[in-house]
Amino acid sequence: MLRVNGLRIKITAEPGSARNNKTGSWRVERRPEFRQKDCIACRLCILVCPEGIVAGKEKNSFKTDYLYCKGCGLCAAVCPKKDIEMVAEETESEK
Amino acid sequence: MPEHLLSPGHTACAGCGQSLAARLVLDAAGPNTIIVNNTGCLEVFSTTYPDTAWEVPFIHSLFENAAAVASGVEAALRQSGKLAEVRVISQAGDGGTADIGLQALSGMWERGHDILSVCYDNEAYMNTGIQRSGLTPTYTSTSTSPAGQSSTGNPRPKKNIVEIAVAHGIPYVATASAGFPLDLQKKVKKAMAIRGPKFLHVHVPCPLGWRHEPEQTYQIARLAVETGLFPMIEFENGKISGRYLIVKPKPVEDYLKPQGRFRHLFKPAAEAALKEIQELANRNIERYGLLKTAGS
Ligand SMILES: Cc1ncc(C[n+]2csc(CCOP(=O)(O)OP(=O)(O)O)c2C)c(N)n1
Ligand code: SF4
Ligand code: SF4
Ligand code: SF4
Ligand SMILES: [Mg+2]
């Protein structure tokens, strides 16, 4: 906290505090659905997700975090088994 | 410790190649890293006040001076005997690296600081609205080189920033791409094991400025490499030591066509320009020996 003329100004930030910003609200049209059927655990979806929110270890265990997923579709585009599908976004309350 | 060192909640456009590459770079470098960033999309989308997406110390000062600030950080670490454990990355976009930040960067390389500099090349000044930079390819339509009746886009060639770096006599220079994530991380680890100045030039598609769909980022990055337009090469101590070999180069049209910034090239009047771009890819393949032959 920096004090200037009685004003308190925040000049540092907690590591990773951008998590306060739930970018899942950006999704309007579609979201990825991890089918968890033909997955070979190649990890490519983890590597390419620009939000760093895809997680999983064993085959058919991979999933994303809809709180932050922007619905870019990259994970679905790279999956060699077509095991991630972009589906129509649901209603606001389901996000 | 969090799984990734760049957190979600940042405000990069959906499908941003720079955001995925920056996470891969930092995850490979590890938690004992201090980042100094020039102004640009990466700095802006990762540090929207009052938050930060970085899990490591991060410093931003000006558009042009990250390399100078990073030099000071490195000198302080050296003086206090901490340089063995704590490493420094100086990072910027193409404008921050090859244009406005080049003087500070050249000084940092010339003085021999133990720093990895990373250029995230999205081939224009994206954060301020897609103005052309010294790394914008010839014939790209940008807001300051718009294609139209009397213009086929950017008239100037893309600066060879890789060979500019090599000419400084630094121990490691490499190119990498958002379309080759494991190769990118391997090069970061290799660079971090070398003491002295290192430069990594990373090609990062920008769905907004290149005008392609967000889910095409990975595929377009790969096509740039597979056509020969973005050579993936490594230089150690001034000599080429690694290259991504192409079995059968794809025609440049495969790379250009999905991108709105090249749409004007597919009109009959632009035939000569298209031919020139193909010749550029051929020259790259020749110059860096990128063709996979029976013996290679
Ligand atoms: C001295 C100065 N001039 C201009 C600007 C405005 N500015 C901020 S970011 C930016 C463009 C950055 O382009 P680049 O380095 O390629 O990064 P990108 O945003 O494309 O990732 C500009 C022109 C500035 N901040 N400071
Ligand atoms: S759609 Fe995009 S943001 Fe969402 S999980 Fe897939 S890659 Fe990540
Ligand atoms: S890309 Fe597809 S196959 Fe590979 S880990 Fe992800 S879901 Fe599984
Ligand atoms: S403008 Fe381009 S580089 Fe900037 S955040 Fe958007 S996609 Fe990424
Ligand atoms: Mg740029």
GROMACS .gro file of C-alpha atoms and ligand atoms in nm:
model
  442
    1MET     CA    1   0.000   0.000   0.000
    2LEU     CA    2   0.134   0.339  -0.100
    3ARG     CA    3   0.002   0.650   0.076
    4VAL     CA    4  -0.012   0.971  -0.129
    5ASN     CA    5  -0.187   1.279   0.013
    6GLY     CA    6  -0.399   1.061   0.238
    7LEU     CA    7  -0.494   0.828  -0.052
    8ARG     CA    8  -0.412   0.457  -0.014
    9ILE     CA    9  -0.300   0.310  -0.344
   10LYS     CA   10  -0.248  -0.061  -0.401
   11ILE     CA   11   0.083  -0.108  -0.582
   12THR     CA   12   0.143  -0.480  -0.540
   13ALA     CA   13  -0.082  -0.780  -0.606
   14GLU     CA   14  -0.122  -1.132  -0.468
   15PRO     CA   15   0.030  -1.396  -0.702
   16GLY     CA   16  -0.234  -1.535  -0.939
   17SER     CA   17  -0.503  -1.297  -0.810
   18ALA     CA   18  -0.634  -1.263  -1.168
   19ARG     CA   19  -0.840  -1.570  -1.064
   20ASN     CA   20  -1.082  -1.310  -0.922
   21ASN     CA   21  -1.182  -1.245  -1.282
   22LYS     CA   22  -1.411  -1.528  -1.390
   23THR     CA   23  -1.366  -1.523  -1.766
   24GLY     CA   24  -1.618  -1.807  -1.813
   25SER     CA   25  -1.876  -1.531  -1.853
   26TRP     CA   26  -1.713  -1.453  -2.189
   27ARG     CA   27  -1.853  -1.773  -2.341
   28VAL     CA   28  -2.159  -1.695  -2.545
   29GLU     CA   29  -2.205  -1.954  -2.816
   30ARG     CA   30  -2.028  -2.276  -2.736
   31ARG     CA   31  -1.834  -2.468  -2.480
   32PRO     CA   32  -1.609  -2.774  -2.494
   33GLU     CA   33  -1.749  -3.106  -2.380
   34PHE     CA   34  -1.488  -3.360  -2.276
   35ARG     CA   35  -1.648  -3.689  -2.387
   36GLN     CA   36  -1.402  -3.905  -2.186
   37LYS     CA   37  -1.450  -4.199  -2.422
   38ASP     CA   38  -1.161  -4.230  -2.669
   39CYS     CA   39  -0.901  -4.020  -2.484
   40ILE     CA   40  -0.541  -4.148  -2.503
   41ALA     CA   41  -0.403  -3.905  -2.241
   42CYS     CA   42  -0.174  -3.732  -2.493
   43ARG     CA   43  -0.203  -3.406  -2.290
   44LEU     CA   44  -0.222  -3.186  -2.600
   45CYS     CA   45  -0.541  -3.020  -2.469
   46ILE     CA   46  -0.354  -2.922  -2.151
   47LEU     CA   47  -0.061  -2.782  -2.349
   48VAL     CA   48  -0.266  -2.563  -2.583
   49CYS     CA   49  -0.538  -2.426  -2.355
   50PRO     CA   50  -0.459  -2.051  -2.341
   51GLU     CA   51  -0.618  -2.029  -1.996
   52GLY     CA   52  -0.422  -2.319  -1.847
   53ILE     CA   53  -0.740  -2.472  -1.706
   54VAL     CA   54  -0.753  -2.818  -1.862
   55ALA     CA   55  -0.653  -3.087  -1.613
   56GLY     CA   56  -0.632  -3.466  -1.614
   57LYS     CA   57  -0.389  -3.755  -1.579
   58GLU     CA   58  -0.534  -4.092  -1.672
   59LYS     CA   59  -0.709  -4.167  -2.000
   60ASN     CA   60  -1.065  -4.030  -2.008
   61SER     CA   61  -1.011  -3.812  -1.700
   62PHE     CA   62  -0.950  -3.479  -1.876
   63LYS     CA   63  -1.178  -3.183  -1.807
   64THR     CA   64  -1.183  -2.805  -1.807
   65ASP     CA   65  -1.293  -2.537  -1.561
   66TYR     CA   66  -1.603  -2.361  -1.692
   67LEU     CA   67  -1.550  -2.076  -1.444
   68TYR     CA   68  -1.270  -1.954  -1.670
   69CYS     CA   69  -1.314  -2.133  -2.007
   70LYS     CA   70  -1.355  -1.873  -2.284
   71GLY     CA   71  -1.486  -2.132  -2.530
   72CYS     CA   72  -1.205  -2.071  -2.781
   73GLY     CA   73  -1.229  -2.427  -2.914
   74LEU     CA   74  -0.853  -2.490  -2.932
   75CYS     CA   75  -0.868  -2.800  -2.712
   76ALA     CA   76  -1.133  -2.953  -2.939
   77ALA     CA   77  -0.941  -2.857  -3.254
   78VAL     CA   78  -0.619  -3.031  -3.143
   79CYS     CA   79  -0.758  -3.348  -2.985
   80PRO     CA   80  -0.627  -3.633  -3.205
   81LYS     CA   81  -0.916  -3.861  -3.100
   82LYS     CA   82  -1.191  -3.599  -3.147
   83ASP     CA   83  -1.283  -3.668  -2.787
   84ILE     CA   84  -1.360  -3.302  -2.714
   85GLU     CA   85  -1.665  -3.157  -2.879
   86MET     CA   86  -1.781  -2.796  -2.899
   87VAL     CA   87  -2.147  -2.786  -2.804
   88ALA     CA   88  -2.399  -2.504  -2.782
   89GLU     CA   89  -2.366  -2.296  -2.464
   90GLU     CA   90  -2.635  -2.354  -2.204
   91THR     CA   91  -2.836  -2.093  -2.021
   92GLU     CA   92  -2.676  -1.832  -1.794
   93SER     CA   93  -2.763  -2.017  -1.472
   94GLU     CA   94  -2.573  -2.329  -1.575
   95LYS     CA   95  -2.237  -2.151  -1.625
   96MET     CA   96   0.224  -2.465  -0.573
   97PRO     CA   97  -0.025  -2.402  -0.857
   98GLU     CA   98  -0.004  -2.630  -1.159
   99HIS     CA   99   0.075  -2.340  -1.394
  100LEU     CA  100   0.270  -2.023  -1.321
  101LEU     CA  101   0.038  -1.802  -1.528
  102SER     CA  102  -0.309  -1.813  -1.377
  103PRO     CA  103  -0.648  -1.807  -1.548
  104GLY     CA  104  -0.855  -1.490  -1.524
  105HIS     CA  105  -0.620  -1.298  -1.754
  106THR     CA  106  -0.796  -1.100  -2.025
  107ALA     CA  107  -0.627  -1.219  -2.346
  108CYS     CA  108  -0.868  -1.271  -2.638
  109ALA     CA  109  -1.005  -1.626  -2.666
  110GLY     CA  110  -0.751  -1.842  -2.850
  111CYS     CA  111  -0.460  -1.596  -2.804
  112GLY     CA  112  -0.134  -1.765  -2.912
  113GLN     CA  113   0.075  -1.532  -2.698
  114SER     CA  114  -0.106  -1.629  -2.378
  115LEU     CA  115  -0.058  -2.001  -2.436
  116ALA     CA  116   0.308  -1.960  -2.533
  117ALA     CA  117   0.387  -1.738  -2.232
  118ARG     CA  118   0.243  -1.998  -1.994
  119LEU     CA  119   0.445  -2.276  -2.161
  120VAL     CA  120   0.765  -2.068  -2.137
  121LEU     CA  121   0.723  -1.985  -1.768
  122ASP     CA  122   0.615  -2.338  -1.671
  123ALA     CA  123   0.934  -2.467  -1.837
  124ALA     CA  124   1.151  -2.201  -1.669
  125GLY     CA  125   1.008  -2.281  -1.325
  126PRO     CA  126   0.908  -2.087  -1.013
  127ASN     CA  127   1.249  -1.934  -0.937
  128THR     CA  128   1.210  -1.685  -1.218
  129ILE     CA  129   1.174  -1.306  -1.223
  130ILE     CA  130   0.997  -1.167  -1.528
  131VAL     CA  131   1.049  -0.822  -1.672
  132ASN     CA  132   0.801  -0.729  -1.945
  133ASN     CA  133   0.789  -0.454  -2.205
  134THR     CA  134   0.449  -0.292  -2.262
  135GLY     CA  135   0.224  -0.490  -2.495
  136CYS     CA  136  -0.071  -0.729  -2.498
  137LEU     CA  137   0.099  -0.982  -2.268
  138GLU     CA  138   0.173  -0.724  -2.001
  139VAL     CA  139  -0.172  -0.564  -2.030
  140PHE     CA  140  -0.385  -0.881  -2.029
  141SER     CA  141  -0.192  -1.041  -1.742
  142THR     CA  142  -0.194  -0.746  -1.502
  143THR     CA  143  -0.534  -0.577  -1.511
  144TYR     CA  144  -0.536  -0.356  -1.201
  145PRO     CA  145  -0.552  -0.449  -0.917
  146ASP     CA  146  -0.474  -0.815  -1.001
  147THR     CA  147  -0.196  -1.018  -1.158
  148ALA     CA  148  -0.201  -1.353  -1.336
  149TRP     CA  149   0.167  -1.417  -1.255
  150GLU     CA  150   0.270  -1.658  -0.981
  151VAL     CA  151   0.627  -1.522  -0.990
  152PRO     CA  152   0.772  -1.173  -0.939
  153PHE     CA  153   0.683  -0.959  -1.240
  154ILE     CA  154   0.802  -0.609  -1.325
  155HIS     CA  155   0.673  -0.374  -1.592
  156SER     CA  156   0.822  -0.031  -1.649
  157LEU     CA  157   0.798   0.104  -2.006
  158PHE     CA  158   0.744  -0.012  -2.364
  159GLU     CA  159   1.112   0.017  -2.453
  160ASN     CA  160   1.313  -0.069  -2.143
  161ALA     CA  161   1.249  -0.424  -2.013
  162ALA     CA  162   1.598  -0.532  -2.119
  163ALA     CA  163   1.753  -0.243  -1.925
  164VAL     CA  164   1.542  -0.316  -1.615
  165ALA     CA  165   1.619  -0.689  -1.645
  166SER     CA  166   1.991  -0.608  -1.667
  167GLY     CA  167   1.962  -0.427  -1.334
  168VAL     CA  168   1.770  -0.716  -1.176
  169GLU     CA  169   2.035  -0.961  -1.296
  170ALA     CA  170   2.318  -0.740  -1.168
  171ALA     CA  171   2.152  -0.719  -0.824
  172LEU     CA  172   2.109  -1.098  -0.811
  173ARG     CA  173   2.472  -1.146  -0.913
  174GLN     CA  174   2.591  -0.898  -0.650
  175SER     CA  175   2.391  -1.069  -0.375
  176GLY     CA  176   2.505  -1.418  -0.481
  177LYS     CA  177   2.156  -1.536  -0.578
  178LEU     CA  178   2.202  -1.581  -0.951
  179ALA     CA  179   2.266  -1.952  -0.906
  180GLU     CA  180   1.903  -2.013  -0.803
  181VAL     CA  181   1.704  -1.718  -0.934
  182ARG     CA  182   1.686  -1.657  -1.309
  183VAL     CA  183   1.565  -1.364  -1.515
  184ILE     CA  184   1.343  -1.351  -1.824
  185SER     CA  185   1.302  -1.033  -2.025
  186GLN     CA  186   1.002  -1.058  -2.256
  187ALA     CA  187   0.824  -0.850  -2.516
  188GLY     CA  188   0.619  -0.852  -2.833
  189ASP     CA  189   0.765  -0.804  -3.179
  190GLY     CA  190   0.738  -0.425  -3.157
  191GLY     CA  191   0.893  -0.421  -2.809
  192THR     CA  192   1.173  -0.651  -2.923
  193ALA     CA  193   1.269  -0.560  -3.276
  194ASP     CA  194   1.170  -0.192  -3.291
  195ILE     CA  195   1.138   0.029  -2.985
  196GLY     CA  196   1.316  -0.205  -2.739
  197LEU     CA  197   1.603  -0.306  -2.967
  198GLN     CA  198   1.855  -0.059  -2.826
  199ALA     CA  199   1.810  -0.178  -2.467
  200LEU     CA  200   1.808  -0.541  -2.585
  201SER     CA  201   2.125  -0.500  -2.790
  202GLY     CA  202   2.296  -0.346  -2.487
  203MET     CA  203   2.185  -0.634  -2.266
  204TRP     CA  204   2.319  -0.893  -2.511
  205GLU     CA  205   2.639  -0.697  -2.567
  206ARG     CA  206   2.711  -0.667  -2.192
  207GLY     CA  207   2.662  -1.042  -2.157
  208HIS     CA  208   2.389  -1.054  -1.892
  209ASP     CA  209   2.268  -1.399  -1.784
  210ILE     CA  210   1.912  -1.342  -1.907
  211LEU     CA  211   1.671  -1.520  -2.140
  212SER     CA  212   1.498  -1.274  -2.371
  213VAL     CA  213   1.178  -1.393  -2.529
  214CYS     CA  214   1.005  -1.228  -2.825
  215TYR     CA  215   0.638  -1.320  -2.870
  216ASP     CA  216   0.601  -1.238  -3.237
  217ASN     CA  217   0.241  -1.173  -3.344
  218GLU     CA  218   0.374  -0.963  -3.633
  219ALA     CA  219   0.223  -0.622  -3.545
  220TYR     CA  220   0.156  -0.377  -3.260
  221MET     CA  221  -0.156  -0.561  -3.149
  222ASN     CA  222  -0.226  -0.391  -2.817
  223THR     CA  223  -0.280  -0.052  -2.978
  224GLY     CA  224  -0.479  -0.173  -3.280
  225ILE     CA  225  -0.271  -0.379  -3.528
  226GLN     CA  226  -0.018  -0.124  -3.653
  227ARG     CA  227   0.264  -0.271  -3.866
  228SER     CA  228   0.600  -0.335  -3.697
  229GLY     CA  229   0.948  -0.425  -3.823
  230LEU     CA  230   0.845  -0.790  -3.792
  231THR     CA  231   0.524  -0.762  -3.995
  232PRO     CA  232   0.568  -0.978  -4.308
  233THR     CA  233   0.559  -0.822  -4.654
  234TYR     CA  234   0.207  -0.785  -4.801
  235THR     CA  235   0.029  -0.806  -4.465
  236SER     CA  236  -0.276  -0.582  -4.431
  237THR     CA  237  -0.257  -0.392  -4.100
  238SER     CA  238  -0.422  -0.071  -3.980
  239THR     CA  239  -0.116   0.132  -4.090
  240SER     CA  240  -0.055  -0.072  -4.408
  241PRO     CA  241  -0.410  -0.141  -4.520
  242ALA     CA  242  -0.460  -0.330  -4.844
  243GLY     CA  243  -0.677  -0.149  -5.095
  244GLN     CA  244  -0.700  -0.031  -5.451
  245SER     CA  245  -0.350   0.115  -5.458
  246SER     CA  246  -0.182  -0.104  -5.194
  247THR     CA  247  -0.112  -0.475  -5.141
  248GLY     CA  248  -0.039  -0.421  -4.771
  249ASN     CA  249   0.292  -0.379  -4.589
  250PRO     CA  250   0.558  -0.291  -4.849
  251ARG     CA  251   0.862  -0.371  -4.632
  252PRO     CA  252   1.033  -0.704  -4.554
  253LYS     CA  253   1.022  -0.874  -4.210
  254LYS     CA  254   1.342  -0.790  -4.020
  255ASN     CA  255   1.563  -1.093  -3.955
  256ILE     CA  256   1.576  -1.045  -3.577
  257VAL     CA  257   1.715  -1.397  -3.529
  258GLU     CA  258   2.028  -1.324  -3.728
  259ILE     CA  259   2.053  -0.982  -3.560
  260ALA     CA  260   2.068  -1.170  -3.228
  261VAL     CA  261   2.322  -1.422  -3.363
  262ALA     CA  262   2.540  -1.132  -3.482
  263HIS     CA  263   2.578  -1.025  -3.115
  264GLY     CA  264   2.785  -1.340  -3.054
  265ILE     CA  265   2.555  -1.467  -2.778
  266PRO     CA  266   2.567  -1.839  -2.689
  267TYR     CA  267   2.208  -1.945  -2.772
  268VAL     CA  268   1.949  -1.820  -3.021
  269ALA     CA  269   1.644  -2.020  -3.126
  270THR     CA  270   1.303  -1.988  -3.285
  271ALA     CA  271   0.995  -2.172  -3.160
  272SER     CA  272   0.621  -2.171  -3.215
  273ALA     CA  273   0.289  -2.187  -3.030
  274GLY     CA  274   0.212  -2.477  -3.266
  275PHE     CA  275   0.495  -2.690  -3.121
  276PRO     CA  276   0.445  -2.672  -2.740
  277LEU     CA  277   0.688  -2.945  -2.633
  278ASP     CA  278   0.963  -2.818  -2.863
  279LEU     CA  279   0.911  -2.469  -2.716
  280GLN     CA  280   0.945  -2.598  -2.359
  281LYS     CA  281   1.252  -2.805  -2.449
  282LYS     CA  282   1.422  -2.494  -2.590
  283VAL     CA  283   1.340  -2.290  -2.276
  284LYS     CA  284   1.496  -2.561  -2.055
  285LYS     CA  285   1.800  -2.580  -2.279
  286ALA     CA  286   1.837  -2.200  -2.274
  287MET     CA  287   1.805  -2.186  -1.894
  288ALA     CA  288   2.091  -2.435  -1.858
  289ILE     CA  289   2.322  -2.199  -2.050
  290ARG     CA  290   2.484  -1.904  -1.870
  291GLY     CA  291   2.490  -1.573  -2.056
  292PRO     CA  292   2.244  -1.406  -2.292
  293LYS     CA  293   1.990  -1.625  -2.469
  294PHE     CA  294   1.723  -1.526  -2.723
  295LEU     CA  295   1.406  -1.715  -2.806
  296HIS     CA  296   1.186  -1.593  -3.091
  297VAL     CA  297   0.837  -1.743  -3.062
  298HIS     CA  298   0.577  -1.724  -3.339
  299VAL     CA  299   0.234  -1.661  -3.182
  300PRO     CA  300  -0.085  -1.630  -3.388
  301CYS     CA  301  -0.323  -1.350  -3.285
  302PRO     CA  302  -0.683  -1.429  -3.383
  303LEU     CA  303  -0.779  -1.061  -3.358
  304GLY     CA  304  -0.502  -0.912  -3.569
  305TRP     CA  305  -0.455  -1.201  -3.811
  306ARG     CA  306  -0.832  -1.234  -3.850
  307HIS     CA  307  -0.875  -1.608  -3.807
  308GLU     CA  308  -1.103  -1.814  -3.584
  309PRO     CA  309  -0.973  -1.864  -3.226
  310GLU     CA  310  -0.963  -2.243  -3.262
  311GLN     CA  311  -0.726  -2.212  -3.561
  312THR     CA  312  -0.434  -2.072  -3.356
  313TYR     CA  313  -0.247  -2.403  -3.323
  314GLN     CA  314  -0.302  -2.512  -3.684
  315ILE     CA  315  -0.198  -2.176  -3.830
  316ALA     CA  316   0.118  -2.169  -3.619
  317ARG     CA  317   0.209  -2.513  -3.754
  318LEU     CA  318   0.139  -2.413  -4.114
  319ALA     CA  319   0.381  -2.119  -4.084
  320VAL     CA  320   0.653  -2.373  -4.005
  321GLU     CA  321   0.543  -2.638  -4.254
  322THR     CA  322   0.545  -2.391  -4.545
  323GLY     CA  323   0.894  -2.262  -4.461
  324LEU     CA  324   0.766  -1.910  -4.384
  325PHE     CA  325   0.868  -1.940  -4.018
  326PRO     CA  326   1.188  -2.148  -4.000
  327MET     CA  327   1.234  -2.334  -3.670
  328ILE     CA  328   1.606  -2.320  -3.607
  329GLU     CA  329   1.866  -2.309  -3.330
  330PHE     CA  330   2.205  -2.142  -3.319
  331GLU     CA  331   2.470  -2.231  -3.063
  332ASN     CA  332   2.777  -2.009  -3.042
  333GLY     CA  333   2.697  -1.856  -3.379
  334LYS     CA  334   2.651  -2.180  -3.571
  335ILE     CA  335   2.323  -2.337  -3.674
  336SER     CA  336   2.284  -2.645  -3.454
  337GLY     CA  337   1.920  -2.748  -3.492
  338ARG     CA  338   1.639  -2.726  -3.746
  339TYR     CA  339   1.286  -2.857  -3.781
  340LEU     CA  340   1.302  -3.054  -4.106
  341ILE     CA  341   1.010  -3.042  -4.350
  342VAL     CA  342   0.936  -3.356  -4.552
  343LYS     CA  343   0.722  -3.189  -4.818
  344PRO     CA  344   0.675  -2.813  -4.781
  345LYS     CA  345   0.314  -2.705  -4.802
  346PRO     CA  346   0.224  -2.426  -5.048
  347VAL     CA  347   0.216  -2.084  -4.877
  348GLU     CA  348  -0.152  -2.046  -4.974
  349ASP     CA  349  -0.239  -2.309  -4.709
  350TYR     CA  350  -0.103  -2.073  -4.443
  351LEU     CA  351  -0.225  -1.744  -4.591
  352LYS     CA  352  -0.580  -1.835  -4.689
  353PRO     CA  353  -0.743  -1.880  -4.345
  354GLN     CA  354  -0.617  -1.534  -4.238
  355GLY     CA  355  -0.814  -1.217  -4.312
  356ARG     CA  356  -0.492  -1.010  -4.307
  357PHE     CA  357  -0.391  -1.183  -4.633
  358ARG     CA  358  -0.733  -1.200  -4.798
  359HIS     CA  359  -0.643  -0.935  -5.060
  360LEU     CA  360  -0.370  -1.168  -5.193
  361PHE     CA  361  -0.629  -1.401  -5.342
  362LYS     CA  362  -0.745  -1.153  -5.605
  363PRO     CA  363  -0.603  -1.182  -5.959
  364ALA     CA  364  -0.422  -0.845  -5.924
  365ALA     CA  365  -0.209  -0.983  -5.637
  366GLU     CA  366  -0.073  -1.286  -5.822
  367ALA     CA  367   0.283  -1.147  -5.830
  368ALA     CA  368   0.275  -1.078  -5.454
  369LEU     CA  369   0.164  -1.432  -5.382
  370LYS     CA  370   0.447  -1.565  -5.598
  371GLU     CA  371   0.696  -1.351  -5.407
  372ILE     CA  372   0.578  -1.496  -5.074
  373GLN     CA  373   0.628  -1.847  -5.211
  374GLU     CA  374   0.979  -1.749  -5.322
  375LEU     CA  375   1.050  -1.620  -4.971
  376ALA     CA  376   0.949  -1.958  -4.824
  377ASN     CA  377   1.170  -2.135  -5.081
  378ARG     CA  378   1.464  -1.909  -4.992
  379ASN     CA  379   1.419  -1.985  -4.619
  380ILE     CA  380   1.420  -2.358  -4.691
  381GLU     CA  381   1.736  -2.320  -4.897
  382ARG     CA  382   1.915  -2.080  -4.658
  383TYR     CA  383   1.860  -2.289  -4.343
  384GLY     CA  384   1.860  -2.637  -4.503
  385LEU     CA  385   1.506  -2.719  -4.390
  386LEU     CA  386   1.423  -2.991  -4.640
  387LYS     CA  387   1.425  -3.347  -4.510
  388THR     CA  388   1.625  -3.557  -4.754
  389ALA     CA  389   1.707  -3.930  -4.749
  390GLY     CA  390   2.029  -3.864  -4.557
  391SER     CA  391   1.902  -3.606  -4.303
  392LIG     C1  392   0.686   0.492  -2.571
  392LIG     C2  393   0.554   0.430  -2.598
  392LIG     N1  394   0.502   0.439  -2.722
  392LIG     C3  395   0.385   0.381  -2.749
  392LIG     C4  396   0.316   0.311  -2.652
  392LIG     C5  397   0.183   0.249  -2.684
  392LIG     N2  398   0.189   0.105  -2.696
  392LIG     C6  399   0.159   0.024  -2.593
  392LIG     S1  400   0.164  -0.137  -2.632
  392LIG     C7  401   0.204  -0.102  -2.791
  392LIG     C8  402   0.220  -0.211  -2.894
  392LIG     C9  403   0.295  -0.330  -2.852
  392LIG     O1  404   0.327  -0.407  -2.964
  392LIG     P1  405   0.415  -0.538  -2.948
  392LIG     O2  406   0.541  -0.508  -2.877
  392LIG     O3  407   0.428  -0.604  -3.081
  392LIG     O4  408   0.327  -0.630  -2.851
  392LIG     P2  409   0.179  -0.689  -2.877
  392LIG     O5  410   0.083  -0.596  -2.813
  392LIG     O6  411   0.160  -0.700  -3.025
  392LIG     O7  412   0.181  -0.823  -2.812
  392LIG    C10  413   0.214   0.036  -2.811
  392LIG    C11  414   0.244   0.101  -2.942
  392LIG    C12  415   0.374   0.304  -2.523
  392LIG     N3  416   0.316   0.237  -2.424
  392LIG     N4  417   0.492   0.365  -2.500
  393SF4     S1  418  -1.234  -2.403  -2.514
  393SF4    FE1  419  -1.039  -2.288  -2.500
  393SF4     S2  420  -1.045  -2.197  -2.296
  393SF4    FE2  421  -1.197  -2.361  -2.296
  393SF4     S3  422  -1.088  -2.542  -2.221
  393SF4    FE3  423  -1.078  -2.550  -2.445
  393SF4     S4  424  -0.882  -2.451  -2.492
  393SF4    FE4  425  -0.932  -2.394  -2.280
  394SF4     S1  426  -0.622  -3.400  -2.649
  394SF4    FE1  427  -0.789  -3.553  -2.650
  394SF4     S2  428  -0.685  -3.750  -2.638
  394SF4    FE2  429  -0.533  -3.596  -2.580
  394SF4     S3  430  -0.549  -3.586  -2.356
  394SF4    FE3  431  -0.686  -3.429  -2.436
  394SF4     S4  432  -0.886  -3.529  -2.448
  394SF4    FE4  433  -0.734  -3.692  -2.427
  395SF4     S1  434  -0.496  -0.883  -2.964
  395SF4    FE1  435  -0.391  -1.070  -3.025
  395SF4     S2  436  -0.205  -1.084  -2.896
  395SF4    FE2  437  -0.345  -0.935  -2.803
  395SF4     S3  438  -0.462  -1.055  -2.651
  395SF4    FE3  439  -0.583  -1.051  -2.842
  395SF4     S4  440  -0.521  -1.238  -2.950
  395SF4    FE4  441  -0.366  -1.201  -2.791
  396MG      MG  442   0.307  -0.762  -3.156
   0.00000   0.00000   0.00000
